[in-house]
Coordinates of N, CA, C and O in Angstrom, one line a residue:
X1 N -143.1 56.3 -18.9 CA -141.9 55.4 -18.7 C -142.0 54.7 -17.3 O -142.3 55.4 -16.3
X2 N -141.9 53.4 -17.3 CA -141.9 52.7 -16.0 C -140.5 52.4 -15.5 O -139.6 52.1 -16.2
X3 N -140.4 52.7 -14.2 CA -139.1 52.4 -13.6 C -139.4 51.8 -12.2 O -140.5 51.9 -11.6
X4 N -138.4 51.1 -11.7 CA -138.4 50.7 -10.3 C -137.2 51.2 -9.7 O -136.1 51.2 -10.3
X5 N -137.3 51.8 -8.5 CA -136.2 52.5 -7.9 C -135.9 51.9 -6.5 O -136.8 51.8 -5.6
X6 N -134.6 51.5 -6.3 CA -134.2 50.9 -5.0 C -133.6 52.0 -4.1 O -133.1 53.1 -4.6
X7 N -133.7 51.8 -2.8 CA -133.1 52.6 -1.8 C -132.7 51.8 -0.6 O -133.2 50.7 -0.5
X8 N -131.8 52.3 0.2 CA -131.5 51.6 1.5 C -130.1 50.9 1.5 O -129.8 50.4 2.6
X9 N -129.4 51.0 0.5 CA -128.1 50.3 0.5 C -127.1 51.1 1.4 O -127.4 52.2 1.8
X10 N -125.9 50.6 1.6 CA -124.9 51.3 2.4 C -123.8 50.4 2.9 O -123.7 49.3 2.4
X11 N -123.0 50.9 3.7 CA -121.8 50.2 4.3 C -122.1 49.9 5.7 O -122.4 50.8 6.6
X12 N -122.0 48.6 6.0 CA -122.2 48.1 7.4 C -121.2 47.1 7.8 O -120.4 46.7 6.9
X13 N -121.2 46.7 9.0 CA -120.2 45.7 9.5 C -120.9 44.3 9.5 O -122.2 44.2 9.6
X14 N -120.1 43.3 9.5 CA -120.7 41.9 9.6 C -121.5 41.8 10.8 O -121.2 42.3 11.9
X15 N -122.7 41.2 10.6 CA -123.6 41.0 11.7 C -124.7 42.1 11.8 O -125.7 41.9 12.5
X16 N -124.5 43.2 11.1 CA -125.5 44.3 11.1 C -126.6 44.0 10.2 O -126.7 42.9 9.5
X17 N -127.6 44.9 10.2 CA -128.8 44.7 9.4 C -129.0 45.9 8.4 O -128.5 47.0 8.7
X18 N -129.6 45.7 7.3 CA -130.0 46.8 6.4 C -131.4 46.4 5.9 O -131.8 45.2 5.8
X19 N -132.1 47.5 5.5 CA -133.4 47.2 4.9 C -133.4 48.0 3.5 O -133.3 49.2 3.5
X20 N -133.6 47.2 2.5 CA -133.8 47.8 1.1 C -135.2 48.0 0.8 O -136.1 47.2 1.2
X21 N -135.5 49.0 0.0 CA -136.9 49.3 -0.4 C -136.8 49.4 -1.9 O -135.8 49.8 -2.5
X22 N -138.0 49.1 -2.5 CA -138.1 49.3 -4.0 C -139.5 49.7 -4.3 O -140.5 49.1 -3.8
X23 N -139.7 50.8 -5.0 CA -141.0 51.3 -5.4 C -141.0 51.7 -6.9 O -140.0 52.0 -7.5
X24 N -142.2 51.6 -7.5 CA -142.3 52.0 -8.9 C -142.2 53.5 -9.0 O -142.5 54.3 -8.1
X25 N -141.7 53.9 -10.2 CA -141.6 55.4 -10.5 C -142.1 55.5 -11.9 O -141.8 54.7 -12.8
X26 N -143.0 56.5 -12.1 CA -143.5 56.7 -13.5 C -144.9 56.1 -13.6 O -145.6 56.0 -12.6
X27 N -145.2 55.6 -14.8 CA -146.5 55.0 -15.0 C -146.7 53.7 -14.1 O -145.8 52.9 -14.0
X28 N -147.9 53.7 -13.5 CA -148.2 52.5 -12.7 C -148.3 51.3 -13.5 O -148.7 51.3 -14.7
X29 N -148.1 50.2 -12.9 CA -148.2 48.9 -13.6 C -148.7 47.8 -12.6 O -148.5 47.9 -11.4
X30 N -149.5 46.9 -13.2 CA -149.9 45.8 -12.4 C -148.7 44.9 -12.1 O -147.7 44.9 -12.8
X31 N -148.7 44.2 -11.0 CA -147.6 43.5 -10.5 C -148.0 42.0 -10.3 O -148.9 41.8 -9.5
X32 N -147.3 41.1 -10.9 CA -147.4 39.7 -10.6 C -146.4 39.3 -9.5 O -146.8 38.6 -8.6
X33 N -145.2 39.7 -9.7 CA -144.2 39.4 -8.7 C -143.1 40.5 -8.8 O -142.8 41.1 -9.8
X34 N -142.4 40.6 -7.7 CA -141.2 41.4 -7.6 C -140.1 40.7 -6.9 O -140.4 39.7 -6.1
X35 N -138.9 41.1 -7.0 CA -137.8 40.4 -6.4 C -136.5 41.2 -6.4 O -136.5 42.3 -6.7
X36 N -135.5 40.5 -5.9 CA -134.1 41.1 -5.8 C -133.1 40.1 -6.4 O -133.2 38.9 -6.2
X37 N -132.2 40.7 -7.2 CA -131.0 40.0 -7.6 C -129.8 40.8 -7.1 O -129.9 41.9 -6.7
X38 N -128.7 40.1 -7.1 CA -127.4 40.9 -6.7 C -126.3 40.4 -7.6 O -126.3 39.3 -8.2
X39 N -125.3 41.3 -7.7 CA -124.2 41.0 -8.6 C -122.9 41.7 -8.1 O -122.9 42.8 -7.7
X40 N -121.9 40.9 -8.0 CA -120.6 41.3 -7.7 C -119.8 41.5 -9.1 O -120.0 40.7 -10.0
X41 N -119.1 42.6 -9.2 CA -118.4 42.9 -10.4 C -117.5 41.7 -10.8 O -116.8 41.1 -10.0
X42 N -117.7 41.3 -12.1 CA -117.0 40.1 -12.6 C -117.6 38.8 -12.4 O -117.0 37.8 -12.8
X43 N -118.7 38.8 -11.7 CA -119.4 37.5 -11.4 C -120.8 37.5 -12.0 O -121.3 38.5 -12.3
X44 N -121.3 36.3 -12.0 CA -122.7 36.1 -12.5 C -123.7 36.8 -11.6 O -123.5 36.8 -10.3
X45 N -124.8 37.3 -12.2 CA -125.9 37.8 -11.4 C -126.5 36.7 -10.6 O -126.7 35.6 -11.2
X46 N -127.0 37.0 -9.4 CA -127.5 35.9 -8.5 C -128.9 36.3 -8.0 O -129.1 37.4 -7.5
X47 N -129.8 35.3 -8.0 CA -131.1 35.5 -7.5 C -131.0 35.6 -5.9 O -130.2 34.8 -5.3
X48 N -131.8 36.5 -5.3 CA -131.8 36.6 -3.9 C -133.1 36.2 -3.3 O -133.2 35.3 -2.4
X49 N -134.2 36.9 -3.7 CA -135.5 36.6 -3.2 C -136.6 37.1 -4.1 O -136.3 38.0 -4.9
X50 N -137.8 36.6 -4.0 CA -138.9 37.1 -4.8 C -140.2 36.9 -4.0 O -140.3 36.0 -3.1
X51 N -141.2 37.6 -4.4 CA -142.5 37.5 -3.7 C -143.6 37.8 -4.8 O -143.5 38.7 -5.6
X52 N -144.6 36.9 -4.8 CA -145.8 37.2 -5.6 C -146.7 38.1 -5.0 O -146.9 38.1 -3.7
X53 N -147.3 39.0 -5.8 CA -148.0 40.1 -5.2 C -149.4 39.7 -4.7 O -149.8 40.2 -3.6
X54 N -150.1 38.8 -5.3 CA -151.4 38.5 -5.0 C -151.5 37.7 -3.7 O -152.3 38.0 -2.8
X55 N -150.7 36.7 -3.6 CA -150.8 35.8 -2.4 C -149.6 35.8 -1.5 O -149.6 35.1 -0.5
X56 N -148.6 36.6 -1.9 CA -147.5 36.8 -1.0 C -146.5 35.6 -0.9 O -145.8 35.5 0.1
X57 N -146.6 34.7 -1.8 CA -145.6 33.6 -1.8 C -144.2 34.1 -1.9 O -143.9 34.9 -2.8
X58 N -143.3 33.5 -1.1 CA -141.9 34.0 -1.1 C -141.0 32.9 -1.5 O -141.2 31.7 -1.3
X59 N -139.9 33.3 -2.1 CA -138.9 32.4 -2.6 C -137.5 33.0 -2.3 O -137.3 34.2 -2.5
X60 N -136.6 32.2 -1.7 CA -135.3 32.7 -1.3 C -134.2 31.8 -1.9 O -134.3 30.6 -2.0
X61 N -133.1 32.5 -2.1 CA -131.9 31.7 -2.4 C -131.4 31.0 -1.1 O -131.6 31.6 0.0
X62 N -130.8 29.9 -1.2 CA -130.3 29.1 0.0 C -129.4 30.0 0.8 O -129.3 29.9 2.0
X63 N -128.6 30.8 0.1 CA -127.5 31.6 0.8 C -128.1 32.6 1.7 O -127.4 33.1 2.6
X64 N -129.4 33.0 1.6 CA -129.9 34.0 2.4 C -131.1 33.6 3.3 O -131.6 34.3 4.1
X65 N -131.5 32.3 3.1 CA -132.6 31.8 3.9 C -132.3 31.9 5.4 O -131.2 31.6 5.9
X66 N -133.3 32.4 6.2 CA -133.1 32.5 7.6 C -132.5 33.9 8.0 O -132.5 34.2 9.2
X67 N -132.0 34.6 7.0 CA -131.3 35.9 7.4 C -132.1 37.1 6.7 O -132.2 38.2 7.2
X68 N -132.6 36.8 5.5 CA -133.3 37.9 4.7 C -134.8 37.6 4.7 O -135.2 36.4 4.7
X69 N -135.5 38.7 4.7 CA -137.0 38.6 4.6 C -137.5 39.5 3.6 O -137.2 40.7 3.7
X70 N -138.3 39.0 2.6 CA -138.9 39.9 1.6 C -140.3 40.1 2.0 O -141.0 39.2 2.5
X71 N -140.8 41.3 1.7 CA -142.2 41.6 2.0 C -142.7 42.7 1.0 O -141.9 43.3 0.3
X72 N -144.0 42.9 1.1 CA -144.5 44.0 0.2 C -145.7 44.7 0.8 O -146.3 44.2 1.7
X73 N -145.9 45.9 0.3 CA -147.0 46.7 0.7 C -147.8 46.9 -0.5 O -147.5 47.7 -1.4
X74 N -149.0 46.2 -0.6 CA -149.8 46.2 -1.8 C -150.2 47.6 -2.2 O -150.0 48.0 -3.4
X75 N -150.9 48.4 -1.4 CA -151.4 49.7 -1.9 C -150.3 50.6 -2.5 O -150.6 51.4 -3.4
X76 N -149.1 50.6 -2.0 CA -148.1 51.5 -2.5 C -147.2 50.8 -3.5 O -146.3 51.4 -4.1
X77 N -147.4 49.5 -3.7 CA -146.6 48.7 -4.7 C -145.1 48.7 -4.3 O -144.2 48.7 -5.1
X78 N -144.9 48.8 -3.0 CA -143.5 48.9 -2.5 C -143.1 47.6 -2.0 O -143.9 46.9 -1.3
X79 N -141.9 47.2 -2.2 CA -141.3 45.9 -1.8 C -140.1 46.2 -0.9 O -139.4 47.2 -1.1
X80 N -139.9 45.3 0.1 CA -138.8 45.5 1.0 C -138.0 44.2 1.1 O -138.5 43.1 0.9
X81 N -136.7 44.4 1.5 CA -135.8 43.3 1.8 C -135.1 43.6 3.1 O -134.2 44.5 3.1
X82 N -135.5 42.9 4.1 CA -134.9 43.1 5.4 C -133.7 42.1 5.5 O -133.9 40.9 5.4
X83 N -132.5 42.6 5.6 CA -131.3 41.8 5.6 C -130.7 41.8 7.0 O -130.2 42.9 7.5
X84 N -130.7 40.7 7.7 CA -130.1 40.6 9.0 C -128.9 39.7 9.0 O -128.7 38.9 8.1
X85 N -128.1 39.9 10.0 CA -126.8 39.1 10.2 C -126.1 39.1 8.9 O -125.7 38.0 8.3
X86 N -125.8 40.3 8.3 CA -125.1 40.4 7.1 C -123.7 39.9 7.2 O -123.0 40.0 8.2
X87 N -123.2 39.3 6.1 CA -121.9 38.7 6.0 C -121.1 39.4 4.8 O -121.7 40.0 3.9
X88 N -119.8 39.4 4.9 CA -119.0 40.0 3.8 C -119.4 39.5 2.4 O -119.4 40.3 1.5
X89 N -119.8 38.2 2.4 CA -120.1 37.7 1.1 C -121.5 38.2 0.5 O -121.9 37.9 -0.6
X90 N -122.2 38.9 1.3 CA -123.4 39.6 0.9 C -123.1 40.9 0.1 O -124.0 41.5 -0.5
X91 N -121.9 41.3 0.1 CA -121.5 42.5 -0.6 C -121.8 42.4 -2.1 O -121.3 41.4 -2.7
X92 N -122.5 43.3 -2.6 CA -122.9 43.3 -4.0 C -123.7 44.5 -4.3 O -124.2 45.3 -3.4
X93 N -124.0 44.7 -5.6 CA -125.1 45.6 -6.0 C -126.4 44.9 -6.1 O -126.4 43.8 -6.7
X94 N -127.4 45.4 -5.4 CA -128.7 44.7 -5.3 C -129.6 45.4 -6.3 O -129.8 46.7 -6.2
X95 N -130.3 44.6 -7.1 CA -131.2 45.1 -8.1 C -132.6 44.7 -7.8 O -132.9 43.5 -7.5
X96 N -133.5 45.6 -7.8 CA -135.0 45.4 -7.7 C -135.5 45.0 -9.1 O -135.1 45.6 -10.1
X97 N -136.4 44.0 -9.1 CA -136.9 43.6 -10.4 C -138.4 43.4 -10.3 O -138.9 43.1 -9.2
X98 N -139.1 43.5 -11.4 CA -140.6 43.4 -11.4 C -141.1 42.6 -12.6 O -140.6 42.8 -13.7
X99 N -142.0 41.7 -12.3 CA -142.7 41.0 -13.4 C -144.1 41.4 -13.4 O -144.9 41.1 -12.5
X100 N -144.5 42.2 -14.4 CA -145.9 42.7 -14.4 C -146.9 41.7 -15.0 O -148.1 41.9 -14.9
X101 N -146.5 40.7 -15.7 CA -147.3 39.9 -16.5 C -147.7 38.5 -15.9 O -148.8 38.0 -16.1
X102 N -146.7 37.9 -15.3 CA -147.0 36.6 -14.7 C -147.2 35.5 -15.7 O -148.0 34.6 -15.5
X103 N -146.5 35.6 -16.8 CA -146.6 34.5 -17.8 C -146.0 33.2 -17.4 O -146.4 32.1 -17.9
X104 N -145.1 33.2 -16.4 CA -144.6 32.0 -15.8 C -143.9 31.1 -16.9 O -143.9 29.9 -16.7
X105 N -143.2 31.7 -17.8 CA -142.4 30.9 -18.8 C -141.2 30.5 -18.1 O -140.6 29.4 -18.4
X106 N -140.7 31.2 -17.1 CA -139.5 30.9 -16.3 C -139.9 31.0 -14.8 O -140.9 31.6 -14.4
X107 N -139.0 30.4 -14.0 CA -139.3 30.4 -12.6 C -139.0 31.8 -12.1 O -138.3 32.6 -12.7
X108 N -139.4 32.1 -10.9 CA -139.1 33.4 -10.2 C -137.7 33.6 -9.9 O -137.2 34.7 -9.6
X109 N -136.9 32.5 -9.9 CA -135.5 32.6 -9.7 C -134.7 32.9 -10.9 O -133.5 33.1 -10.9
X110 N -135.4 33.0 -12.1 CA -134.8 33.2 -13.4 C -134.9 34.7 -13.7 O -136.0 35.2 -13.8
X111 N -133.8 35.3 -14.1 CA -133.8 36.7 -14.4 C -134.7 37.0 -15.6 O -135.3 38.1 -15.7
X112 N -134.9 36.0 -16.4 CA -135.8 36.3 -17.6 C -137.2 36.5 -17.3 O -138.0 36.9 -18.2
X113 N -137.6 36.2 -16.1 CA -139.0 36.4 -15.7 C -139.4 37.9 -15.6 O -140.5 38.3 -15.5
X114 N -138.3 38.7 -15.4 CA -138.5 40.1 -15.0 C -138.4 41.1 -16.2 O -137.4 41.1 -16.9
X115 N -139.3 42.0 -16.2 CA -139.3 43.1 -17.3 C -138.6 44.3 -16.8 O -137.8 44.9 -17.6
X116 N -138.9 44.7 -15.6 CA -138.4 46.0 -15.1 C -137.2 45.7 -14.1 O -137.3 44.9 -13.2
X117 N -136.2 46.5 -14.3 CA -135.0 46.4 -13.5 C -134.6 47.8 -13.0 O -134.6 48.8 -13.7
X118 N -134.3 47.9 -11.7 CA -133.8 49.1 -11.1 C -132.3 49.3 -11.5 O -131.7 48.5 -12.1
X119 N -131.8 50.5 -11.1 CA -130.4 50.9 -11.3 C -129.5 50.2 -10.4 O -128.2 50.1 -10.6
X120 N -130.0 49.7 -9.3 CA -129.1 49.0 -8.3 C -128.7 49.9 -7.1 O -128.6 51.1 -7.3
X121 N -128.5 49.2 -6.0 CA -128.0 49.9 -4.8 C -126.9 49.1 -4.2 O -127.0 47.9 -4.1
X122 N -125.8 49.8 -3.8 CA -124.7 49.0 -3.3 C -124.8 48.7 -1.9 O -125.2 49.5 -1.0
X123 N -124.6 47.4 -1.6 CA -124.5 47.0 -0.2 C -123.1 46.5 0.1 O -122.6 45.6 -0.7
X124 N -122.4 47.0 1.1 CA -121.1 46.6 1.4 C -121.0 46.2 2.8 O -121.4 47.0 3.7
X125 N -120.5 45.0 3.1 CA -120.4 44.5 4.4 C -119.0 44.2 4.7 O -118.3 43.4 4.1
X126 N -118.5 44.9 5.7 CA -117.1 44.8 6.1 C -116.9 43.7 7.2 O -117.8 43.6 8.0
X127 N -115.8 43.1 7.2 CA -115.6 42.0 8.2 C -115.0 42.6 9.5 O -114.6 43.7 9.6

């Protein structure tokens, strides 16, 4: 069974930083791209950032550009999301996602691109 597991969420104040991590668990899989989505209860799921594994191309939502940085460690298949200057509106459950195939039927900002989803980690930013 393949899983991706997030870690690093927590409660911080506005202006603080957090670093999320995501690593595979279970059977190894090839990776075309990995990314992060977030969701607030009662609202639509929102794309945050994505990175392609082979060439490291990065893609960000406008709301996090300049504050969040996505990166990956190839050998360990681990992905990171460095979140700086956090704002209360960043409060959400953050989900790690992985696309092992790279069929590119949808853009990396589209949730339908991703096969594997983590359980989510809560990020809460107080004002």
